[in-house]
Structure formats: C-alpha cells, structure tokens
C-alpha cells in the first residue's frame, strides 16, 4: 500500500494567526487545493525568523506543509504577493481583514473550495487597485460568498408566493433567505424593509462579476440599506458576529473627523 | 484582532493626557506585523487632529540577521529607513 506523502505544497492565502507557546504561531491558511488549513509556524515570533514575513495575514504564497501529529507544520514558504498597497492604507486594510475573517468564519477546515480561494484572491487584488467604491467591492464579496456557500439570497421573486417582486413594500427576511413581497409579508414581526432602489442594486450585485460592481453607483442611503441586508444575511448564515466588522465601522467613523482636521471634537473613544 | 478591538486600547486615557498640551511626541511602538501596523495607523489617524507629532519605531533588519534570508517587505522597509554611515 503506498503511503500518503508526508509533505504537500499548496498555494494559499493567510487568513489569520494566533500565538502558540513562546515562539510559535498557528497560521490559518485558505489554500487552493485543501480549503482552510490550520498549521504551526515554528519560531516565527523570534526576531531572526526567516518564516515570519511569509506567514503574515493577507499574504499570498506557496506553502510547503508537513503532516503533524495534531496540527500540520509549515516547513517552507515562498511569498507570491504581499498586497503592500493594501497594508499601507487603513481603509483598504480594514476591508481586506473583514473579507478574510468572513471567509475564515464561513468555512470548515479541509473542505476544498477553489472558487472561494479565487474570490478572496481576486477581491484582495481588486482592493489594492481600485480607486472607486471600496464598500461596493465588499458587498460584491459578501454576495458572492453567500452564493458559493449555498446561501444565495432569493431576490428575484417573493420567497413565499413566488411572484415577481415589483413595486414598494418588500422586505428582507433572513430566516427565509430572501425577499418577501408586500402581500405575503407577515405583519406581527419587525422587518427590514427593502426599497425598490436597494433591491435593484442587490439583484445587480448577484449577477455582477468582479469589478462590474463599480458600475453600480447607489446613493449613500441605498448603499447603507444594501449593506444592512447583506450583513444581516451574512450574520444569519454564519450564526455569529464578525469581529472585524466593528473595526471596519470605527475606521469608517474616523473618516469625517480626520478630514476636518483642526476642529478637533473629542472623539468617542 | 486577537480579540483586542479599538475599545480595548485604552485610548481615552491617552487622549486625556494629550489634551493639556504638555506632550510633544507620541511614539508608536507596535509590533512590526500586520496587526501592529493596523493599530499604529488607526491610532495615528485618531491623533491627527490633536496637533502632536506622531512617530513610530523604525522597521528593517534585526541585529544578527542574515541579509540573504530577508524577505521583500523587510528589505523594502530597511531601504526606506536607511541612514548615512
């Protein structure tokens, strides 16, 4: 019987890392060939570690990994892309971290999904390059992620009666995975209303390909509505909070204050 | 990250101390990794309206390291912060 190979090599993106013991870290990778992997990077907290720079979050590289007793061990790493532009800009970085955390929380270990790997990689590249609407890019990421995970929001017809959604009065019901029309919507519960404009954007996002989403230019209040619906959908699908969403929100709140420098109102911290 | 959100950084305390104008410079000594960079950028942005000099520790090659094994980012930082000999 042929033994399975002791080491394997795979392209991957680092989602996050956490400390282990004195000098090691556990690295969570999203790999092209094996899905999400937790692996130990030995000695990366020492200053002279050669591996440390290659296992930073949001690094895209090629990783050589050895099967370990409990956790696998990263033996070699070669960085392909560091997405430096993204690291130097807090607005881009906070969004990239949010995307990485979503993927981490939404997936189980060792369940291969190349499309998800591709989605994160392409989104990170786009986050580096785009000069446009970073938030629309995140909405596209969320919508695609939901689709690839099997939680594709039902947006074209009413989830209950199946009739095409037209006119106002529709609302989003996360439990039903889609939008309910004005006639079917239950009256007793508090619901998230979806305006006609927001529904159009949501439908377009679902059909869009990466970078197409920049052609959608929703008004700020519509964009906010779309964001709330998608966050709700993501929250329901993952059944837990996304911590970097809090960070992202506080970075966005900083924006107006930093531009109106000088008139320094005490910041809410 | 790692469960430390903006609220756990005790920035309110720092802001109070900065407000009386006796502080000339804030030196950011965060880890030279993604988390540290993010924290430093976040705090720097927050301090921007306070009219105080904000600096951060130099990044580059550690003592005792081997140039041959330095990664791109470290080398780039080392070049950026190079000094007259």
Tab-separated table of C-alpha atoms in Angstrom:
chain	number	residue	atom	x	y	z
A	1	UNK	CA	0.000	0.000	0.000
A	2	UNK	CA	1.533	3.361	-0.957
A	3	UNK	CA	1.938	5.724	1.975
A	4	UNK	CA	0.392	9.180	1.614
A	5	UNK	CA	3.074	11.823	1.112
A	6	UNK	CA	4.485	13.337	4.314
A	7	UNK	CA	4.587	16.850	2.919
A	8	UNK	CA	2.420	18.714	0.498
A	9	UNK	CA	2.721	22.046	-1.233
A	10	UNK	CA	-0.130	24.382	-1.991
A	11	UNK	CA	-0.794	27.988	-2.939
A	12	UNK	CA	-2.659	29.707	-0.119
A	13	UNK	CA	-3.662	32.991	1.454
A	14	UNK	CA	-3.051	33.613	5.169
A	15	UNK	CA	-6.330	34.457	6.885
A	16	UNK	CA	-5.076	34.975	10.410
A	17	UNK	CA	-2.583	33.849	13.008
A	18	UNK	CA	-2.644	33.278	16.713
A	19	UNK	CA	0.066	32.734	19.253
A	20	UNK	CA	1.144	29.309	20.376
A	21	UNK	CA	3.555	28.828	23.249
A	22	UNK	CA	6.614	31.062	23.494
A	23	UNK	CA	7.759	31.476	19.939
A	24	UNK	CA	5.303	29.708	17.632
A	25	UNK	CA	2.106	30.689	15.926
A	26	UNK	CA	-0.829	28.826	14.500
A	27	UNK	CA	-1.456	30.084	10.989
A	28	UNK	CA	-4.851	29.757	9.367
A	29	UNK	CA	-4.459	29.434	5.618
A	30	UNK	CA	-7.029	29.252	2.896
A	31	UNK	CA	-5.429	27.015	0.326
A	32	UNK	CA	-6.301	26.421	-3.291
A	33	UNK	CA	-6.174	22.638	-3.004
A	34	UNK	CA	-7.230	21.757	0.542
A	35	UNK	CA	-9.515	24.560	1.663
A	36	UNK	CA	-8.874	26.002	5.097
A	37	UNK	CA	-5.851	24.651	6.972
A	38	UNK	CA	-4.520	25.356	10.460
A	39	UNK	CA	-0.775	24.848	10.604
A	40	UNK	CA	2.011	25.661	13.039
A	41	UNK	CA	4.757	28.070	12.043
A	42	UNK	CA	7.695	27.346	14.347
A	43	UNK	CA	9.711	30.134	15.900
A	44	UNK	CA	8.059	32.961	13.963
A	45	UNK	CA	7.904	35.215	16.975
A	46	UNK	CA	11.686	35.292	17.198
A	47	UNK	CA	13.271	38.287	15.576
A	48	UNK	CA	15.533	36.242	13.345
A	49	UNK	CA	12.800	34.004	11.986
A	50	UNK	CA	13.018	33.551	8.242
A	51	UNK	CA	9.458	32.365	8.030
A	52	UNK	CA	7.767	35.226	9.879
A	53	UNK	CA	7.442	37.604	6.934
A	54	UNK	CA	5.846	34.900	4.800
A	55	UNK	CA	3.057	33.981	7.188
A	56	UNK	CA	1.669	37.450	7.850
A	57	UNK	CA	-2.093	37.751	7.433
A	58	UNK	CA	-3.211	38.524	3.870
A	59	UNK	CA	-0.010	37.102	2.408
A	60	UNK	CA	-0.467	35.108	-0.759
A	61	UNK	CA	2.184	32.486	-1.227
A	62	UNK	CA	3.175	28.937	-1.821
A	63	UNK	CA	3.411	26.836	1.317
A	64	UNK	CA	5.139	23.537	1.986
A	65	UNK	CA	3.344	21.792	4.825
A	66	UNK	CA	4.224	18.600	6.691
A	67	UNK	CA	1.628	16.369	8.296
A	68	UNK	CA	1.974	16.632	12.054
A	69	UNK	CA	0.578	14.575	14.887
A	70	UNK	CA	-2.167	17.070	15.719
A	71	UNK	CA	-1.595	20.150	13.644
A	72	UNK	CA	0.340	20.305	10.417
A	73	UNK	CA	3.600	22.249	10.330
A	74	UNK	CA	4.663	24.833	7.782
A	75	UNK	CA	8.166	23.889	6.710
A	76	UNK	CA	8.756	26.305	3.846
A	77	UNK	CA	7.014	29.356	2.483
A	78	UNK	CA	7.513	31.499	-0.568
A	79	UNK	CA	5.565	34.742	-0.845
A	80	UNK	CA	3.942	35.489	-4.188
A	81	UNK	CA	2.082	38.691	-3.331
A	82	UNK	CA	2.104	40.797	-0.178
A	83	UNK	CA	-0.580	43.290	-1.304
A	84	UNK	CA	1.589	46.096	0.048
A	85	UNK	CA	-0.726	48.863	-1.193
A	86	UNK	CA	-3.455	47.377	0.880
A	87	UNK	CA	-1.306	47.191	4.006
A	88	UNK	CA	-0.310	50.847	3.842
A	89	UNK	CA	-3.855	52.165	3.738
A	90	UNK	CA	-6.121	51.708	6.725
A	91	UNK	CA	-9.304	51.981	4.658
A	92	UNK	CA	-8.252	49.181	2.348
A	93	UNK	CA	-6.663	47.110	5.097
A	94	UNK	CA	-9.716	47.142	7.354
A	95	UNK	CA	-11.852	45.935	4.457
A	96	UNK	CA	-9.405	43.219	3.491
A	97	UNK	CA	-9.310	41.955	7.070
A	98	UNK	CA	-13.085	41.876	7.119
A	99	UNK	CA	-13.150	39.791	3.923
A	100	UNK	CA	-10.536	37.396	5.316
A	101	UNK	CA	-12.431	36.979	8.570
A	102	UNK	CA	-15.691	36.304	6.747
A	103	UNK	CA	-14.055	33.532	4.753
A	104	UNK	CA	-12.458	32.124	7.902
A	105	UNK	CA	-15.711	32.058	9.828
A	106	UNK	CA	-17.764	30.749	6.936
A	107	UNK	CA	-15.674	27.681	6.172
A	108	UNK	CA	-14.744	24.405	7.826
A	109	UNK	CA	-11.233	23.019	7.803
A	110	UNK	CA	-10.137	20.832	4.899
A	111	UNK	CA	-13.154	21.341	2.758
A	112	UNK	CA	-11.757	22.308	-0.601
A	113	UNK	CA	-13.454	25.109	-2.500
A	114	UNK	CA	-11.312	26.613	-5.210
A	115	UNK	CA	-13.939	29.217	-6.109
A	116	UNK	CA	-13.748	30.674	-2.588
A	117	UNK	CA	-9.951	30.826	-2.789
A	118	UNK	CA	-10.242	32.599	-6.131
A	119	UNK	CA	-12.862	35.006	-4.786
A	120	UNK	CA	-10.651	36.111	-1.899
A	121	UNK	CA	-7.547	36.380	-4.068
A	122	UNK	CA	-9.282	38.419	-6.760
A	123	UNK	CA	-11.007	40.613	-4.196
A	124	UNK	CA	-7.699	41.375	-2.438
A	125	UNK	CA	-6.113	42.302	-5.762
A	126	UNK	CA	-9.071	44.481	-6.574
A	127	UNK	CA	-8.918	46.103	-3.141
A	128	UNK	CA	-5.308	47.066	-3.885
A	129	UNK	CA	-6.048	48.520	-7.271
A	130	UNK	CA	-9.450	50.076	-7.212
A	131	UNK	CA	-9.798	53.774	-6.641
A	132	UNK	CA	-13.532	53.575	-6.512
A	133	UNK	CA	-16.038	52.366	-4.064
A	134	UNK	CA	-14.327	50.013	-1.613
A	135	UNK	CA	-17.609	49.293	0.111
A	136	UNK	CA	-19.353	48.172	-3.075
A	137	UNK	CA	-16.484	45.749	-3.555
A	138	UNK	CA	-17.156	44.331	-0.101
A	139	UNK	CA	-20.869	43.987	-0.938
A	140	UNK	CA	-19.869	42.029	-4.028
A	141	UNK	CA	-17.635	39.841	-1.870
A	142	UNK	CA	-20.428	39.168	0.612
A	143	UNK	CA	-22.943	38.376	-2.109
A	144	UNK	CA	-20.553	36.012	-3.903
A	145	UNK	CA	-19.528	34.362	-0.652
A	146	UNK	CA	-23.150	33.667	0.263
A	147	UNK	CA	-23.732	32.200	-3.186
A	148	UNK	CA	-20.670	29.945	-3.070
A	149	UNK	CA	-21.587	28.700	0.398
A	150	UNK	CA	-25.091	27.749	-0.668
A	151	UNK	CA	-26.897	30.678	0.942
A	152	UNK	CA	-27.665	32.527	-2.290
A	153	UNK	CA	-30.230	35.177	-1.341
A	154	UNK	CA	-33.529	34.823	-3.165
A	155	UNK	CA	-34.060	38.241	-4.713
A	156	UNK	CA	-35.996	37.912	-7.938
A	157	UNK	CA	-39.297	36.514	-6.735
A	158	UNK	CA	-41.062	36.579	-3.397
A	159	UNK	CA	-39.794	33.679	-1.260
A	160	UNK	CA	-43.311	32.835	-0.137
A	161	UNK	CA	-45.618	33.192	-3.150
A	162	UNK	CA	-43.085	33.041	-5.961
A	163	UNK	CA	-44.462	36.093	-7.724
A	164	UNK	CA	-42.061	38.553	-9.286
A	165	UNK	CA	-41.156	41.414	-6.960
A	166	UNK	CA	-42.417	44.712	-8.235
A	167	UNK	CA	-43.303	47.931	-6.528
A	168	UNK	CA	-42.540	49.013	-2.987
A	169	UNK	CA	-43.283	47.360	0.338
A	170	UNK	CA	-40.957	44.356	0.033
A	171	UNK	CA	-38.889	43.262	2.960
A	172	UNK	CA	-35.868	41.109	3.680
A	173	UNK	CA	-36.350	38.063	5.899
A	174	UNK	CA	-33.066	36.370	6.755
A	175	UNK	CA	-34.799	33.264	8.110
A	176	UNK	CA	-36.432	32.692	4.732
A	177	UNK	CA	-33.229	33.522	2.843
A	178	UNK	CA	-34.761	36.175	0.669
A	179	UNK	CA	-37.197	38.943	-0.001
A	180	UNK	CA	-40.915	38.711	0.739
A	181	UNK	CA	-43.436	40.796	-1.217
A	182	UNK	CA	-45.816	43.323	0.277
A	183	UNK	CA	-48.794	40.931	0.193
A	184	UNK	CA	-47.060	37.970	1.824
A	185	UNK	CA	-45.103	39.793	4.468
A	186	UNK	CA	-46.037	38.831	7.990
A	187	UNK	CA	-47.271	41.797	9.951
A	188	UNK	CA	-46.506	40.876	13.516
A	189	UNK	CA	-42.699	40.902	13.407
A	190	UNK	CA	-40.309	43.778	12.946
A	191	UNK	CA	-38.970	43.503	9.425
A	192	UNK	CA	-36.210	45.013	7.372
A	193	UNK	CA	-37.862	46.899	4.551
A	194	UNK	CA	-36.128	46.867	1.172
A	195	UNK	CA	-36.689	49.837	-1.101
A	196	UNK	CA	-37.084	49.375	-4.847
A	197	UNK	CA	-33.696	51.056	-5.409
A	198	UNK	CA	-31.898	48.781	-2.952
A	199	UNK	CA	-33.475	45.675	-4.460
A	200	UNK	CA	-32.232	46.674	-7.909
A	201	UNK	CA	-28.690	47.040	-6.544
A	202	UNK	CA	-28.878	43.706	-4.705
A	203	UNK	CA	-30.085	41.912	-7.839
A	204	UNK	CA	-27.350	43.541	-9.902
A	205	UNK	CA	-24.707	42.534	-7.351
A	206	UNK	CA	-25.850	38.947	-7.596
A	207	UNK	CA	-25.349	38.932	-11.361
A	208	UNK	CA	-22.206	41.046	-11.418
A	209	UNK	CA	-18.695	39.827	-11.988
A	210	UNK	CA	-15.781	41.294	-10.047
A	211	UNK	CA	-15.173	44.976	-10.935
A	212	UNK	CA	-18.634	45.241	-12.537
A	213	UNK	CA	-19.948	46.234	-9.141
A	214	UNK	CA	-18.138	49.553	-9.551
A	215	UNK	CA	-20.608	50.467	-12.289
A	216	UNK	CA	-23.406	50.442	-9.737
A	217	UNK	CA	-23.471	53.792	-8.112
A	218	UNK	CA	-26.105	53.738	-5.408
A	219	UNK	CA	-26.997	56.830	-3.413
A	220	UNK	CA	-25.487	56.748	0.115
A	221	UNK	CA	-28.754	55.789	1.814
A	222	UNK	CA	-29.389	53.000	-0.709
A	223	UNK	CA	-25.830	51.745	-0.239
A	224	UNK	CA	-26.459	51.702	3.513
A	225	UNK	CA	-29.638	49.709	3.024
A	226	UNK	CA	-27.868	47.185	0.800
A	227	UNK	CA	-25.125	46.894	3.401
A	228	UNK	CA	-27.623	46.192	6.184
A	229	UNK	CA	-29.388	43.494	4.171
A	230	UNK	CA	-26.155	41.745	3.270
A	231	UNK	CA	-24.752	41.970	6.787
A	232	UNK	CA	-27.974	40.502	8.061
A	233	UNK	CA	-27.765	37.677	5.518
A	234	UNK	CA	-24.124	37.006	6.420
A	235	UNK	CA	-24.876	37.121	10.122
A	236	UNK	CA	-27.711	34.651	9.710
A	237	UNK	CA	-25.649	32.309	7.530
A	238	UNK	CA	-22.637	32.302	9.862
A	239	UNK	CA	-24.672	32.474	13.050
A	240	UNK	CA	-22.006	34.563	14.751
A	241	UNK	CA	-20.585	38.044	14.835
A	242	UNK	CA	-17.790	39.185	12.627
A	243	UNK	CA	-15.293	40.931	14.875
A	244	UNK	CA	-13.512	42.932	12.204
A	245	UNK	CA	-16.842	44.484	11.242
A	246	UNK	CA	-16.539	46.527	14.447
A	247	UNK	CA	-13.025	47.592	13.465
A	248	UNK	CA	-14.159	48.436	9.946
A	249	UNK	CA	-17.009	50.536	11.290
A	250	UNK	CA	-14.779	52.514	13.635
A	251	UNK	CA	-12.294	53.149	10.822
A	252	UNK	CA	-15.138	54.467	8.698
A	253	UNK	CA	-16.389	56.644	11.525
A	254	UNK	CA	-12.929	58.214	11.780
A	255	UNK	CA	-13.022	59.380	8.188
A	256	UNK	CA	-15.017	62.598	8.503
A	257	UNK	CA	-13.161	63.708	11.641
A	258	UNK	CA	-9.715	63.223	10.124
A	259	UNK	CA	-10.625	65.285	7.069
A	260	UNK	CA	-11.927	68.178	9.080
A	261	UNK	CA	-8.628	68.397	10.955
A	262	UNK	CA	-8.211	71.228	13.397
A	263	UNK	CA	-11.754	71.452	14.705
A	264	UNK	CA	-10.992	68.544	16.976
A	265	UNK	CA	-14.135	67.487	18.731
A	266	UNK	CA	-13.296	64.907	21.396
A	267	UNK	CA	-13.542	61.561	19.647
A	268	UNK	CA	-15.871	58.990	21.016
A	269	UNK	CA	-13.275	56.673	22.475
B	1	UNK	CA	-7.645	41.491	16.144
B	2	UNK	CA	-6.983	38.635	18.520
B	3	UNK	CA	-9.955	39.969	20.443
B	4	UNK	CA	-8.450	43.403	21.000
B	5	UNK	CA	-10.789	45.884	19.429
B	6	UNK	CA	-10.445	49.664	19.281
B	7	UNK	CA	-12.279	49.899	22.595
B	8	UNK	CA	-9.693	47.845	24.454
B	9	UNK	CA	-6.749	50.057	23.514
B	10	UNK	CA	-7.342	52.482	26.420
B	11	UNK	CA	-7.113	55.406	24.031
B	12	UNK	CA	-9.386	57.577	26.116
B	13	UNK	CA	-6.634	57.758	28.714
B	14	UNK	CA	-4.077	58.788	26.091
B	15	UNK	CA	-6.399	61.442	24.700
B	16	UNK	CA	-6.861	62.958	28.140
B	17	UNK	CA	-3.120	63.197	28.659
B	18	UNK	CA	-2.598	64.759	25.229
B	19	UNK	CA	-5.217	67.401	25.711
B	20	UNK	CA	-3.237	69.531	28.211
B	21	UNK	CA	-0.554	70.196	25.569
B	22	UNK	CA	2.481	69.060	27.576
B	23	UNK	CA	3.155	66.077	25.305
B	24	UNK	CA	5.314	66.850	22.240
B	25	UNK	CA	5.526	63.487	20.579
B	26	UNK	CA	3.763	60.164	20.618
B	27	UNK	CA	5.992	57.251	19.670
B	28	UNK	CA	4.149	54.235	18.377
B	29	UNK	CA	5.908	51.070	19.484
B	30	UNK	CA	3.696	48.385	17.966
B	31	UNK	CA	4.856	45.056	16.610
B	32	UNK	CA	6.182	45.224	13.048
B	33	UNK	CA	3.485	42.878	11.791
B	34	UNK	CA	0.115	43.385	10.192
B	35	UNK	CA	-1.678	43.739	13.477
B	36	UNK	CA	0.814	46.274	14.783
B	37	UNK	CA	0.741	48.262	11.543
B	38	UNK	CA	-3.022	48.363	11.591
B	39	UNK	CA	-3.063	49.511	15.206
B	40	UNK	CA	-0.451	52.190	14.540
B	41	UNK	CA	-2.316	53.524	11.515
B	42	UNK	CA	-5.557	53.522	13.419
B	43	UNK	CA	-4.158	55.396	16.404
B	44	UNK	CA	-2.240	57.824	14.188
B	45	UNK	CA	-5.415	58.731	12.368
B	46	UNK	CA	-7.176	59.229	15.642
B	47	UNK	CA	-4.420	61.525	16.932
B	48	UNK	CA	-4.209	63.560	13.732
B	49	UNK	CA	-6.432	66.398	14.970
B	50	UNK	CA	-4.561	66.594	18.290
B	51	UNK	CA	-1.660	68.516	16.757
B	52	UNK	CA	1.063	66.329	18.204
B	53	UNK	CA	3.996	64.694	16.468
B	54	UNK	CA	3.304	61.008	15.904
B	55	UNK	CA	6.231	58.736	15.045
B	56	UNK	CA	6.805	55.018	15.002
B	57	UNK	CA	9.752	52.739	15.608
B	58	UNK	CA	11.979	52.075	12.602
B	59	UNK	CA	11.472	48.805	10.829
B	60	UNK	CA	14.076	46.850	8.948
B	61	UNK	CA	16.742	44.303	9.606
B	62	UNK	CA	17.304	42.952	13.074
B	63	UNK	CA	20.780	42.703	14.588
B	64	UNK	CA	22.314	39.323	13.904
B	65	UNK	CA	20.178	38.621	10.873
B	66	UNK	CA	21.361	37.392	7.515
B	67	UNK	CA	20.625	39.623	4.513
B	68	UNK	CA	20.300	36.598	2.314
B	69	UNK	CA	17.199	35.457	4.137
B	70	UNK	CA	15.424	38.790	4.489
B	71	UNK	CA	12.007	38.933	2.853
B	72	UNK	CA	10.946	41.612	0.378
B	73	UNK	CA	8.941	43.682	2.809
B	74	UNK	CA	11.695	43.792	5.434
B	75	UNK	CA	14.254	44.766	2.792
B	76	UNK	CA	11.975	47.459	1.421
B	77	UNK	CA	11.483	48.911	4.906
B	78	UNK	CA	15.200	48.761	5.599
B	79	UNK	CA	15.898	50.682	2.400
B	80	UNK	CA	13.228	53.247	3.132
B	81	UNK	CA	14.686	53.976	6.548
B	82	UNK	CA	18.354	53.836	5.523
B	83	UNK	CA	20.821	56.161	7.234
B	84	UNK	CA	24.067	57.967	6.403
B	85	UNK	CA	27.076	55.987	7.535
